[in-house]
Tab-separated table of C-alpha atoms in Angstrom:
chain	number	residue	atom	x	y	z
T	1	MET	CA	50.353	-109.556	-47.404
T	2	ARG	CA	51.563	-113.068	-48.480
T	3	HIS	CA	53.900	-111.565	-50.766
T	4	ASN	CA	55.192	-109.326	-48.466
T	5	LEU	CA	55.989	-111.980	-46.171
T	6	ILE	CA	57.805	-114.014	-48.992
T	7	TYR	CA	59.549	-110.933	-49.512
T	8	PHE	CA	60.331	-110.687	-45.730
T	9	ASP	CA	61.633	-114.191	-46.071
T	10	LYS	CA	63.890	-113.733	-49.025
T	11	MET	CA	65.313	-110.547	-47.522
T	12	ARG	CA	66.591	-112.968	-44.322
T	13	CYS	CA	67.836	-115.196	-46.649
T	14	LEU	CA	70.017	-112.588	-48.123
T	15	ARG	CA	71.458	-111.407	-44.753
T	16	LYS	CA	72.500	-115.248	-44.024
T	17	ARG	CA	73.694	-116.202	-47.599
T	18	SER	CA	76.663	-114.348	-49.874
T	19	ALA	CA	74.608	-114.646	-53.183
T	20	VAL	CA	71.053	-116.048	-54.339
T	21	SER	CA	70.268	-117.797	-57.550
T	22	PHE	CA	68.995	-115.457	-60.287
T	23	LEU	CA	65.797	-117.390	-60.623
T	24	GLY	CA	64.784	-116.469	-57.121
T	25	VAL	CA	65.396	-112.576	-57.543
T	26	LEU	CA	63.539	-112.491	-60.748
T	27	VAL	CA	60.332	-114.337	-59.081
T	28	ILE	CA	60.518	-111.296	-56.463
T	29	CYS	CA	61.086	-108.727	-59.109
T	30	LEU	CA	57.913	-110.068	-61.217
T	31	LEU	CA	55.993	-110.509	-57.486
T	32	PHE	CA	56.503	-106.818	-57.117
T	33	MET	CA	55.928	-105.590	-60.568
T	34	ASN	CA	52.548	-107.620	-60.402
T	35	LEU	CA	51.960	-106.001	-56.643
T	36	TYR	CA	52.899	-102.183	-58.297
T	37	ILE	CA	50.677	-102.868	-61.370
T	38	GLU	CA	47.500	-104.165	-59.771
T	39	ASP	CA	47.797	-102.755	-56.264
T	40	GLY	CA	49.715	-99.389	-56.506
T	41	TYR	CA	47.356	-97.281	-54.875
T	42	VAL	CA	47.480	-99.533	-51.820
T	43	LEU	CA	51.245	-99.705	-51.521
T	44	GLU	CA	51.599	-96.265	-51.833
T	45	GLY	CA	48.938	-95.662	-49.309
T	46	ASP	CA	51.039	-98.356	-46.931
T	47	LYS	CA	54.202	-96.220	-47.801
T	48	GLN	CA	52.682	-92.910	-46.243
T	49	LEU	CA	50.910	-94.918	-43.403
T	50	ILE	CA	54.312	-96.415	-42.721
T	51	ARG	CA	55.873	-92.860	-42.472
T	52	GLU	CA	53.387	-91.495	-40.341
T	53	THR	CA	53.239	-94.303	-37.792
T	54	ALA	CA	57.090	-94.011	-37.310
T	55	THR	CA	56.597	-90.622	-35.712
T	56	HIS	CA	53.673	-92.161	-33.512
T	57	GLN	CA	51.214	-89.803	-35.323
T	58	LEU	CA	48.868	-91.496	-37.064
T	59	ASN	CA	45.678	-89.898	-38.895
T	60	PRO	CA	42.912	-92.449	-38.416
T	61	GLU	CA	40.077	-90.554	-40.225
T	62	ARG	CA	42.405	-90.172	-43.349
T	63	TYR	CA	43.135	-93.988	-43.481
T	64	VAL	CA	40.241	-95.936	-41.997
T	65	HIS	CA	38.743	-96.096	-45.636
T	66	THR	CA	41.935	-97.703	-47.001
T	67	PHE	CA	42.596	-99.772	-44.274
T	68	LYS	CA	38.850	-101.372	-43.832
T	69	ASP	CA	39.074	-101.885	-47.694
T	70	LEU	CA	42.213	-103.577	-47.646
T	71	SER	CA	40.892	-107.422	-48.658
T	72	ASN	CA	44.744	-108.684	-48.270
T	73	PHE	CA	44.187	-108.133	-44.679
T	74	SER	CA	41.086	-110.902	-44.231
T	75	GLY	CA	43.057	-113.838	-44.700
T	76	SER	CA	45.392	-115.783	-42.337
T	77	ILE	CA	49.177	-115.739	-42.512
T	78	ASN	CA	50.858	-118.740	-44.113
T	79	ILE	CA	52.719	-120.406	-41.090
T	80	SER	CA	53.017	-123.516	-39.414
T	81	TYR	CA	52.477	-124.193	-36.167
T	82	ARG	CA	53.713	-126.808	-33.765
T	83	TYR	CA	51.242	-128.400	-31.388
T	84	LEU	CA	53.338	-129.050	-27.984
T	85	ALA	CA	50.377	-129.904	-26.099
T	86	GLY	CA	46.602	-130.022	-26.963
T	87	THR	CA	44.955	-130.602	-30.329
T	88	PRO	CA	42.560	-128.372	-32.616
T	89	LEU	CA	39.138	-127.444	-30.748
T	90	PRO	CA	36.295	-129.697	-32.041
T	91	ARG	CA	34.027	-126.963	-31.620
T	92	LYS	CA	33.792	-123.181	-31.585
T	93	LYS	CA	33.894	-121.648	-28.203
T	94	TYR	CA	32.994	-118.373	-26.938
T	95	LEU	CA	36.017	-116.620	-25.646
T	96	THR	CA	39.634	-117.391	-26.665
T	97	ILE	CA	42.069	-115.933	-23.994
T	98	GLY	CA	45.523	-115.284	-25.526
T	99	LEU	CA	48.734	-115.825	-23.761
T	100	SER	CA	52.453	-115.561	-25.439
T	101	SER	CA	55.487	-116.350	-23.069
T	102	VAL	CA	59.084	-116.221	-23.206
T	103	LYS	CA	61.915	-116.835	-20.676
T	104	ARG	CA	62.763	-114.305	-18.125
T	105	LYS	CA	65.523	-113.637	-16.404
T	106	LYS	CA	63.754	-113.668	-12.948
T	107	GLY	CA	60.760	-115.047	-12.081
T	108	ASN	CA	58.199	-117.257	-14.490
T	109	TYR	CA	54.280	-116.497	-13.542
T	110	LEU	CA	52.799	-118.383	-16.760
T	111	LEU	CA	51.696	-121.154	-14.620
T	112	GLU	CA	49.921	-118.862	-11.993
T	113	THR	CA	48.155	-116.832	-15.059
T	114	ILE	CA	46.942	-120.363	-16.286
T	115	LYS	CA	45.784	-121.373	-12.795
T	116	SER	CA	44.291	-118.204	-12.172
T	117	ILE	CA	41.981	-118.364	-15.245
T	118	PHE	CA	40.910	-121.688	-14.901
T	119	GLU	CA	40.364	-121.194	-10.949
T	120	GLN	CA	38.301	-118.173	-10.970
T	121	SER	CA	36.176	-119.821	-13.945
T	122	SER	CA	33.167	-121.690	-12.748
T	123	TYR	CA	32.393	-125.351	-14.611
T	124	GLU	CA	29.918	-123.649	-16.650
T	125	GLU	CA	32.019	-120.784	-18.031
T	126	LEU	CA	35.064	-123.387	-18.652
T	127	LYS	CA	32.887	-124.977	-21.536
T	128	GLU	CA	32.841	-121.705	-23.196
T	129	ILE	CA	36.864	-120.763	-22.802
T	130	ALA	CA	39.843	-121.937	-24.898
T	131	VAL	CA	43.182	-121.055	-23.467
T	132	VAL	CA	46.013	-120.687	-25.958
T	133	VAL	CA	49.394	-120.400	-24.721
T	134	GLN	CA	52.487	-119.738	-27.032
T	135	LEU	CA	55.582	-120.380	-26.064
T	136	ALA	CA	57.549	-118.076	-28.178
T	137	ASP	CA	61.266	-118.438	-26.715
T	138	PHE	CA	63.788	-119.892	-29.245
T	139	ASP	CA	65.283	-121.842	-26.431
T	140	SER	CA	64.038	-125.153	-27.225
T	141	ALA	CA	64.961	-126.762	-23.873
T	142	TRP	CA	63.251	-123.818	-22.152
T	143	CYS	CA	60.008	-124.917	-24.196
T	144	GLU	CA	60.663	-128.229	-23.239
T	145	GLY	CA	60.712	-127.846	-19.665
T	146	MET	CA	57.893	-125.394	-19.969
T	147	VAL	CA	55.019	-127.809	-21.770
T	148	LYS	CA	56.074	-130.471	-19.070
T	149	ASP	CA	55.322	-128.335	-16.279
T	150	ILE	CA	51.953	-127.315	-17.993
T	151	SER	CA	51.258	-130.734	-18.880
T	152	LEU	CA	51.699	-131.971	-15.453
T	153	LYS	CA	49.698	-129.031	-13.631
T	154	PHE	CA	46.530	-128.705	-16.402
T	155	ALA	CA	46.466	-132.334	-17.847
T	156	HIS	CA	42.768	-132.385	-17.279
T	157	HIS	CA	42.067	-129.134	-19.319
T	158	ILE	CA	44.335	-130.099	-21.974
T	159	ILE	CA	42.422	-133.313	-22.442
T	160	ALA	CA	38.988	-131.708	-22.022
T	161	GLY	CA	40.022	-129.345	-25.153
T	162	ARG	CA	40.254	-126.133	-23.337
T	163	LEU	CA	44.219	-125.430	-23.373
T	164	ILE	CA	46.508	-125.825	-25.966
T	165	VAL	CA	50.109	-124.734	-26.188
T	166	ILE	CA	51.729	-123.674	-29.449
T	167	HIS	CA	55.208	-122.721	-31.086
T	168	VAL	CA	56.218	-121.156	-34.090
T	169	PRO	CA	59.717	-121.772	-35.314
T	170	GLU	CA	62.061	-119.261	-35.575
T	171	GLU	CA	62.313	-119.817	-39.414
T	172	TYR	CA	58.970	-117.847	-39.863
T	173	TYR	CA	60.167	-114.613	-38.114
T	174	PRO	CA	61.254	-111.545	-40.130
T	175	VAL	CA	64.428	-109.710	-39.764
T	176	LEU	CA	65.161	-108.898	-35.696
T	177	ASP	CA	68.534	-107.496	-36.012
T	178	GLY	CA	69.579	-104.034	-37.286
T	179	LEU	CA	66.127	-102.823	-36.974
T	180	LYS	CA	65.367	-98.692	-36.876
T	181	ARG	CA	65.975	-97.254	-33.465
T	182	ASN	CA	62.908	-95.318	-33.184
T	183	TYR	CA	62.248	-93.090	-30.253
T	184	ASN	CA	65.886	-93.553	-29.669
T	185	ASP	CA	65.438	-97.379	-27.738
T	186	PRO	CA	68.692	-99.397	-27.402
T	187	GLU	CA	69.105	-101.639	-30.103
T	188	ASP	CA	68.351	-104.705	-27.868
T	189	ARG	CA	64.939	-102.847	-26.621
T	190	VAL	CA	64.000	-102.520	-30.714
T	191	LYS	CA	64.868	-106.352	-31.018
T	192	PHE	CA	62.693	-107.368	-27.694
T	193	ARG	CA	59.644	-105.103	-28.771
T	194	SER	CA	59.375	-105.777	-32.536
T	195	LYS	CA	59.609	-109.609	-32.021
T	196	GLN	CA	56.806	-109.312	-29.031
T	197	ASN	CA	54.764	-107.524	-32.197
T	198	VAL	CA	55.597	-110.939	-34.203
T	199	ASP	CA	54.967	-112.921	-31.412
T	200	TYR	CA	51.496	-111.599	-30.628
T	201	ALA	CA	50.614	-111.119	-34.534
T	202	PHE	CA	51.115	-115.226	-35.023
T	203	LEU	CA	49.144	-116.051	-31.947
T	204	LEU	CA	46.290	-113.850	-33.257
T	205	ASN	CA	46.468	-115.698	-36.516
T	206	PHE	CA	46.093	-118.786	-34.752
T	207	CYS	CA	43.148	-117.767	-32.778
T	208	ALA	CA	41.075	-116.350	-35.410
T	209	ASN	CA	38.745	-118.982	-35.882
T	210	LEU	CA	38.483	-120.284	-32.286
T	211	SER	CA	35.651	-118.467	-30.788
T	212	ASP	CA	33.548	-115.535	-31.206
T	213	TYR	CA	35.832	-113.238	-29.164
T	214	TYR	CA	39.278	-112.956	-28.313
T	215	VAL	CA	40.976	-111.198	-25.353
T	216	MET	CA	44.276	-110.695	-24.694
T	217	LEU	CA	46.449	-111.287	-21.531
T	218	GLU	CA	50.322	-111.349	-20.660
T	219	ASP	CA	52.025	-114.013	-18.976
T	220	ASP	CA	51.689	-112.564	-15.450
T	221	VAL	CA	48.108	-111.692	-14.688
T	222	ARG	CA	45.823	-112.708	-12.508
T	223	CYS	CA	41.746	-112.952	-13.202
T	224	SER	CA	38.894	-111.625	-11.361
T	225	LYS	CA	36.587	-114.363	-10.281
T	226	ASN	CA	34.231	-115.419	-12.942
T	227	PHE	CA	35.218	-112.968	-15.513
T	228	LEU	CA	33.419	-114.704	-18.257
T	229	THR	CA	30.341	-113.801	-17.050
T	230	ALA	CA	31.540	-109.971	-16.821
T	231	VAL	CA	32.516	-110.182	-20.173
T	232	LYS	CA	29.420	-111.628	-21.599
T	233	LYS	CA	27.032	-109.198	-19.849
T	234	VAL	CA	29.481	-106.079	-21.203
T	235	VAL	CA	29.406	-107.572	-24.623
T	236	THR	CA	25.544	-107.952	-24.462
T	237	SER	CA	24.970	-104.400	-23.578
T	238	ARG	CA	26.734	-103.081	-26.213
T	239	GLU	CA	24.619	-105.113	-28.840
T	240	GLY	CA	23.717	-102.845	-31.510
T	241	SER	CA	26.661	-100.221	-31.215
T	242	TYR	CA	29.854	-100.485	-32.954
T	243	TRP	CA	33.264	-101.218	-31.245
T	244	VAL	CA	36.530	-102.525	-32.017
T	245	THR	CA	38.353	-102.676	-28.828
T	246	LEU	CA	36.656	-103.425	-25.264
T	247	GLU	CA	39.467	-102.947	-22.384
T	248	PHE	CA	38.949	-104.325	-19.083
T	249	SER	CA	42.244	-103.634	-17.641
T	250	LYS	CA	44.234	-100.277	-17.943
T	251	LEU	CA	47.382	-101.756	-18.364
T	252	GLY	CA	49.119	-102.192	-21.356
T	253	TYR	CA	47.654	-104.721	-23.654
T	254	ILE	CA	46.242	-106.608	-20.786
T	255	GLY	CA	42.432	-107.417	-20.844
T	256	LYS	CA	41.846	-106.010	-24.605
T	257	LEU	CA	38.747	-107.555	-26.057
T	258	TYR	CA	38.375	-108.203	-29.953
T	259	HIS	CA	35.663	-109.637	-32.463
T	260	SER	CA	37.479	-112.804	-33.556
T	261	HIS	CA	36.971	-111.609	-37.209
T	262	ASP	CA	39.022	-108.623	-36.563
T	263	LEU	CA	42.041	-110.706	-35.385
T	264	PRO	CA	43.357	-111.705	-39.265
T	265	ARG	CA	43.556	-107.548	-39.833
T	266	LEU	CA	44.996	-107.071	-36.510
T	267	ALA	CA	47.609	-109.850	-36.980
T	268	HIS	CA	48.837	-108.339	-40.593
T	269	PHE	CA	49.002	-104.833	-38.904
T	270	LEU	CA	51.228	-105.721	-36.326
T	271	LEU	CA	53.484	-107.607	-38.686
T	272	MET	CA	53.356	-104.570	-41.213
T	273	PHE	CA	54.822	-102.485	-38.352
T	274	TYR	CA	56.350	-104.729	-36.349
T	275	GLN	CA	59.664	-102.706	-35.910
T	276	GLU	CA	58.012	-99.242	-35.615
T	277	MET	CA	56.659	-99.124	-32.080
T	278	PRO	CA	55.357	-101.023	-29.037
T	279	CYS	CA	52.661	-103.460	-29.014
T	280	ASP	CA	50.197	-101.330	-26.787
T	281	TRP	CA	50.893	-98.339	-29.186
T	282	LEU	CA	49.814	-100.304	-32.317
T	283	LEU	CA	46.856	-101.627	-30.770
T	284	ILE	CA	45.828	-97.817	-30.168
T	285	HIS	CA	46.573	-97.066	-34.038
T	286	PHE	CA	44.398	-100.215	-34.785
T	287	ARG	CA	41.386	-99.028	-32.777
T	288	GLY	CA	41.575	-95.843	-34.563
T	289	LEU	CA	42.219	-96.716	-38.067
T	290	LEU	CA	38.617	-98.983	-37.513
T	291	ALA	CA	36.843	-95.916	-36.465
T	292	GLN	CA	36.817	-96.560	-32.641
T	293	LYS	CA	37.900	-93.113	-31.458
T	294	GLU	CA	37.742	-93.048	-27.926
T	295	VAL	CA	38.827	-95.858	-25.502
T	296	ILE	CA	35.370	-98.049	-23.937
T	297	ARG	CA	37.101	-99.259	-20.625
T	298	PHE	CA	35.057	-100.790	-17.929
T	299	LYS	CA	35.228	-100.969	-14.385
T	300	PRO	CA	36.087	-102.486	-12.173
T	301	SER	CA	39.078	-104.106	-13.872
T	302	LEU	CA	38.886	-107.651	-14.598
T	303	PHE	CA	42.643	-108.754	-14.545
T	304	GLN	CA	45.695	-107.394	-12.623
T	305	HIS	CA	48.897	-107.400	-13.341
T	306	MET	CA	50.902	-109.557	-10.865
T	307	GLY	CA	54.494	-109.978	-12.095
T	308	TYR	CA	57.060	-108.078	-10.177
T	309	TYR	CA	59.889	-108.850	-12.939
T	310	SER	CA	59.812	-107.727	-16.378
T	311	SER	CA	60.336	-110.314	-19.392
T	312	TYR	CA	62.492	-107.463	-20.916
T	313	LYS	CA	65.991	-108.038	-18.869
T	314	GLY	CA	64.168	-109.047	-15.731
T	315	ALA	CA	63.753	-105.394	-14.843
T	316	GLU	CA	61.358	-104.367	-12.193
T	317	ASN	CA	57.752	-103.876	-13.134
T	318	LYS	CA	55.424	-102.947	-10.219
T	319	LEU	CA	52.444	-101.734	-12.354
T	320	LYS	CA	49.011	-102.632	-10.783
T	321	ASP	CA	45.892	-101.624	-11.940
T	322	ASP	CA	44.013	-99.614	-9.173
T	323	ASP	CA	40.451	-100.416	-10.341
T	324	PHE	CA	41.061	-104.225	-10.241
T	325	GLU	CA	38.691	-106.033	-7.776
T	326	GLU	CA	38.867	-110.033	-7.189
T	327	GLU	CA	35.142	-110.087	-7.140
T	328	SER	CA	34.466	-107.820	-10.207
T	329	PHE	CA	32.226	-110.366	-11.763
T	330	ASP	CA	28.824	-108.388	-10.085
T	331	ILE	CA	29.048	-105.988	-13.068
T	332	PRO	CA	25.933	-103.668	-12.224
T	333	ASP	CA	22.771	-103.262	-14.638
T	334	ASN	CA	22.528	-99.563	-14.524
T	335	PRO	CA	19.088	-99.670	-16.290
T	336	PRO	CA	17.999	-97.057	-18.944
T	337	ALA	CA	17.393	-93.612	-17.260
T	338	ASN	CA	17.606	-89.920	-17.998
T	339	LEU	CA	19.975	-87.924	-15.863
T	340	HIS	CA	20.190	-84.222	-14.591
T	341	THR	CA	21.541	-82.191	-12.113
T	342	ASN	CA	21.210	-78.387	-10.807
T	343	MET	CA	24.687	-78.461	-10.079
T	344	ASN	CA	27.016	-75.760	-12.111
T	345	VAL	CA	28.570	-78.610	-14.616
T	346	PHE	CA	32.256	-78.011	-15.169
T	347	GLU	CA	33.235	-78.236	-18.789
T	348	ASN	CA	31.951	-81.432	-20.605
T	349	TYR	CA	31.727	-83.413	-17.304
T	350	GLU	CA	28.088	-83.882	-17.748
T	351	ALA	CA	25.520	-85.897	-15.546
T	352	SER	CA	25.686	-88.863	-17.929
T	353	LYS	CA	29.280	-89.509	-17.504
T	354	ALA	CA	28.613	-90.767	-13.812
T	355	TYR	CA	26.073	-93.556	-14.877
T	356	SER	CA	28.351	-94.714	-17.754
T	357	SER	CA	30.249	-97.838	-17.450
T	358	ASN	CA	33.091	-96.493	-19.334
T	359	ASP	CA	36.341	-94.458	-17.731
T	360	GLU	CA	33.981	-91.263	-17.318
T	361	TYR	CA	32.673	-89.215	-14.404
T	362	PHE	CA	30.518	-86.243	-13.322
T	363	TRP	CA	32.597	-83.003	-11.744
T	364	GLY	CA	30.324	-79.871	-10.766
T	365	LYS	CA	31.534	-76.888	-8.946
T	366	ALA	CA	31.139	-76.580	-5.440
T	367	PRO	CA	27.603	-77.418	-4.664
T	368	SER	CA	25.393	-75.814	-2.199
T	369	THR	CA	22.784	-77.080	0.429
T	370	GLY	CA	19.755	-78.715	-1.430
T	371	ASP	CA	21.513	-79.636	-5.031
T	372	PHE	CA	20.941	-82.848	-6.235
T	373	TYR	CA	22.090	-85.258	-8.676
T	374	GLY	CA	18.868	-87.132	-9.946
T	375	ILE	CA	18.211	-90.282	-12.232
T	376	VAL	CA	14.483	-90.749	-13.583
T	377	PHE	CA	14.327	-94.572	-14.525
T	378	GLU	CA	12.503	-95.297	-17.774
T	379	LYS	CA	10.494	-97.890	-16.090
T	380	PRO	CA	9.780	-98.493	-12.584
T	381	ILE	CA	12.494	-101.165	-11.159
T	382	LYS	CA	13.052	-103.252	-8.203
T	383	ILE	CA	16.824	-102.427	-6.971
T	384	SER	CA	18.993	-105.129	-4.859
T	385	LYS	CA	22.149	-102.971	-4.574
T	386	ILE	CA	23.300	-99.387	-4.927
T	387	LYS	CA	26.839	-98.007	-5.029
T	388	VAL	CA	28.022	-94.402	-5.280
T	389	VAL	CA	31.781	-93.687	-5.289
T	390	THR	CA	32.669	-90.054	-5.184
T	391	GLY	CA	36.332	-88.171	-5.863
T	392	MET	CA	39.418	-89.591	-7.557
T	393	GLU	CA	42.875	-90.623	-6.424
T	394	ASP	CA	44.152	-87.123	-7.988
T	395	ARG	CA	41.509	-85.017	-6.544
T	396	GLN	CA	40.805	-86.574	-3.377
T	397	ASN	CA	39.022	-83.541	-1.663
T	398	ASP	CA	36.365	-83.776	-4.511
T	399	ILE	CA	34.028	-85.652	-2.646
T	400	LEU	CA	30.606	-85.116	-1.494
T	401	HIS	CA	31.442	-84.572	2.273
T	402	HIS	CA	27.699	-84.074	3.377
T	403	GLY	CA	25.125	-86.046	1.661
T	404	ALA	CA	22.322	-88.462	1.258
T	405	LEU	CA	20.911	-90.921	-1.364
T	406	GLU	CA	16.907	-90.999	-1.972
T	407	VAL	CA	14.524	-93.056	-4.112
T	408	GLY	CA	11.267	-91.844	-5.152
T	409	GLU	CA	7.773	-92.943	-6.539
T	410	LYS	CA	5.054	-91.370	-8.512
T	411	ILE	CA	6.574	-89.160	-11.669
T	412	VAL	CA	5.139	-85.917	-12.591
T	413	GLY	CA	6.528	-83.614	-15.239
T	414	GLY	CA	6.383	-83.196	-18.785
T	415	LYS	CA	8.823	-82.597	-21.974
T	416	LYS	CA	10.910	-79.831	-20.052
T	417	GLY	CA	11.619	-82.497	-17.145
T	418	LYS	CA	10.316	-85.571	-14.818
T	419	GLN	CA	10.689	-86.062	-10.985
T	420	CYS	CA	8.981	-87.995	-8.122
T	421	THR	CA	6.960	-86.401	-5.716
T	422	THR	CA	7.594	-88.817	-2.932
T	423	TYR	CA	11.193	-90.049	-1.609
T	424	LEU	CA	12.702	-92.135	1.121
T	425	ARG	CA	15.900	-91.697	2.155
T	426	LEU	CA	18.336	-94.857	2.654
T	427	GLY	CA	21.164	-93.314	4.223
T	428	GLU	CA	24.097	-90.921	4.302
T	429	PHE	CA	27.221	-90.572	2.441
T	430	LYS	CA	30.477	-91.830	4.418
T	431	ASN	CA	33.922	-90.536	3.489
T	432	GLY	CA	32.527	-89.945	-0.197
T	433	ASN	CA	31.004	-93.391	-0.674
T	434	PHE	CA	27.747	-94.571	-0.342
T	435	GLU	CA	26.547	-98.536	-0.622
T	436	ILE	CA	23.644	-100.520	0.488
T	437	THR	CA	22.294	-104.006	-0.230
T	438	ASP	CA	19.095	-105.743	0.153
T	439	VAL	CA	17.421	-102.624	-1.073
T	440	GLU	CA	14.230	-104.630	-2.319
T	441	HIS	CA	13.554	-105.720	1.480
T	442	LYS	CA	13.867	-101.984	2.644
T	443	VAL	CA	11.659	-100.248	-0.045
T	444	LEU	CA	8.368	-101.725	-0.745
T	445	PHE	CA	7.453	-99.628	-3.875
T	446	ASP	CA	8.577	-99.945	-7.250
T	447	ILE	CA	11.492	-97.597	-7.934
T	448	ASN	CA	10.729	-94.643	-10.461
T	449	CYS	CA	13.462	-91.993	-9.399
T	450	MET	CA	17.003	-92.009	-7.616
T	451	ARG	CA	18.913	-88.844	-6.230
T	452	ILE	CA	21.848	-87.724	-4.783
T	453	LEU	CA	21.231	-84.690	-2.294
T	454	VAL	CA	23.634	-82.296	-0.794
T	455	THR	CA	22.603	-81.662	2.953
T	456	LYS	CA	25.571	-79.243	3.284
T	457	SER	CA	27.236	-76.879	1.312
T	458	GLN	CA	31.037	-77.478	0.733
T	459	LYS	CA	33.766	-75.115	-1.115
T	460	GLU	CA	35.111	-78.116	-2.544
T	461	TRP	CA	34.169	-79.403	-6.287
T	462	LEU	CA	32.123	-82.569	-6.515
T	463	ILE	CA	33.109	-85.827	-8.697
T	464	ILE	CA	30.679	-88.449	-8.795
T	465	ARG	CA	33.292	-91.219	-9.939
T	466	SER	CA	30.719	-94.051	-10.719
T	467	ILE	CA	27.143	-94.742	-9.653
T	468	SER	CA	26.049	-98.412	-9.895
T	469	ILE	CA	22.797	-100.105	-9.554
T	470	TRP	CA	21.949	-103.727	-9.394
T	471	THR	CA	18.298	-104.695	-10.260
T	472	SER	CA	16.310	-107.866	-9.110
T	473	GLN	CA	13.012	-109.445	-10.630
T	474	THR	CA	10.915	-106.933	-13.161
T	475	PRO	CA	8.326	-105.199	-10.843
T	476	ASN	CA	4.687	-105.954	-11.548
T	477	GLN	CA	3.156	-103.551	-14.441
């Protein structure tokens, strides 16, 4: 990859100068001869990968092994960074938060974004995060002004070693003019998104060894309270399972979490295809190439887009994440359980999907009186809070119109199915939703089961969007 960067640099020089020395041309030819001789199979694979990416139709299964085995992708990109504020971190952190910012024609939200990160974190959480801000605009006066504002407003965070501001000189960037106009985008749009890909590649490259995990944000984002605690809880829950990207927002590339050891490959990937397509599309392909086929997204979202004007031409951008909650740090525990229902399930929207923390849901055909959705816990538990949400924005009538929530004890049954013999009703659903707190003070027994009971038939289908359970102390066995 370093050879490729040298090649990019040389090609840029060719555009700026009328002639290049014979020695320089000879060096480039020798380098490429060496690449073709030793790594011909890699280059041919890359050529095909580039062709398919240009049509936005990458085949992840076909290239996953080739991409994983590219040893050149594991090293850092050889560029020099300017520290505009802060110094190298004294120790590795748990999470690095990366922001890249450029001058906007209208509005500037960077200071508010940084403020939100720090204000929504506790003192203990601040010890485990590092915030890296890359000022990626080539306007030196703007960069100097932003550094001054950041240094004045967040001096104590800079001194504490949790905030760094960096810049990459323009000379390290590849050609940004005369690029391919994929998707019939106007030339200035192609230049904007291509530079943005390079900006993020350089930022990822810088952050590769700063922490265990990295989360990508934009420079116009608001954070939920104690978002780090929520992230750690999710990461812990995924121990032992393979993942490339965990998503904590459904918008663009906001709230995308990566293992730091994957950042060098991601940085190289963005550079390789920087002119082909927008960054959020490339991130989807990267995830697929590393064999994570499905999106793993968690709700409620931890990050919200707050900008009104885009960094591209100051255009209006009113996108909002309707799954965002300011106080969403309290992610449910949802202890291990077996899930079952006697309702007629539609296609593959099975019972387990309502209990998952991913962006999934249960969908059953019109339920009748007495139908139920049951949960049998693997171990008896103490519950502090329960929340059930039914229906969707685009299916607002597919709610539970008449229903109740019950908890039970004394399990009976065998291999064909288990259920409780005794149930206690905790309340009725209102407008399709149910929420109750202090359950441990209202239920005196250890809970083995929970069920959602349909108390009146309805002609509408039923979507159970999410079931959230918070546990208290472990019950006595």
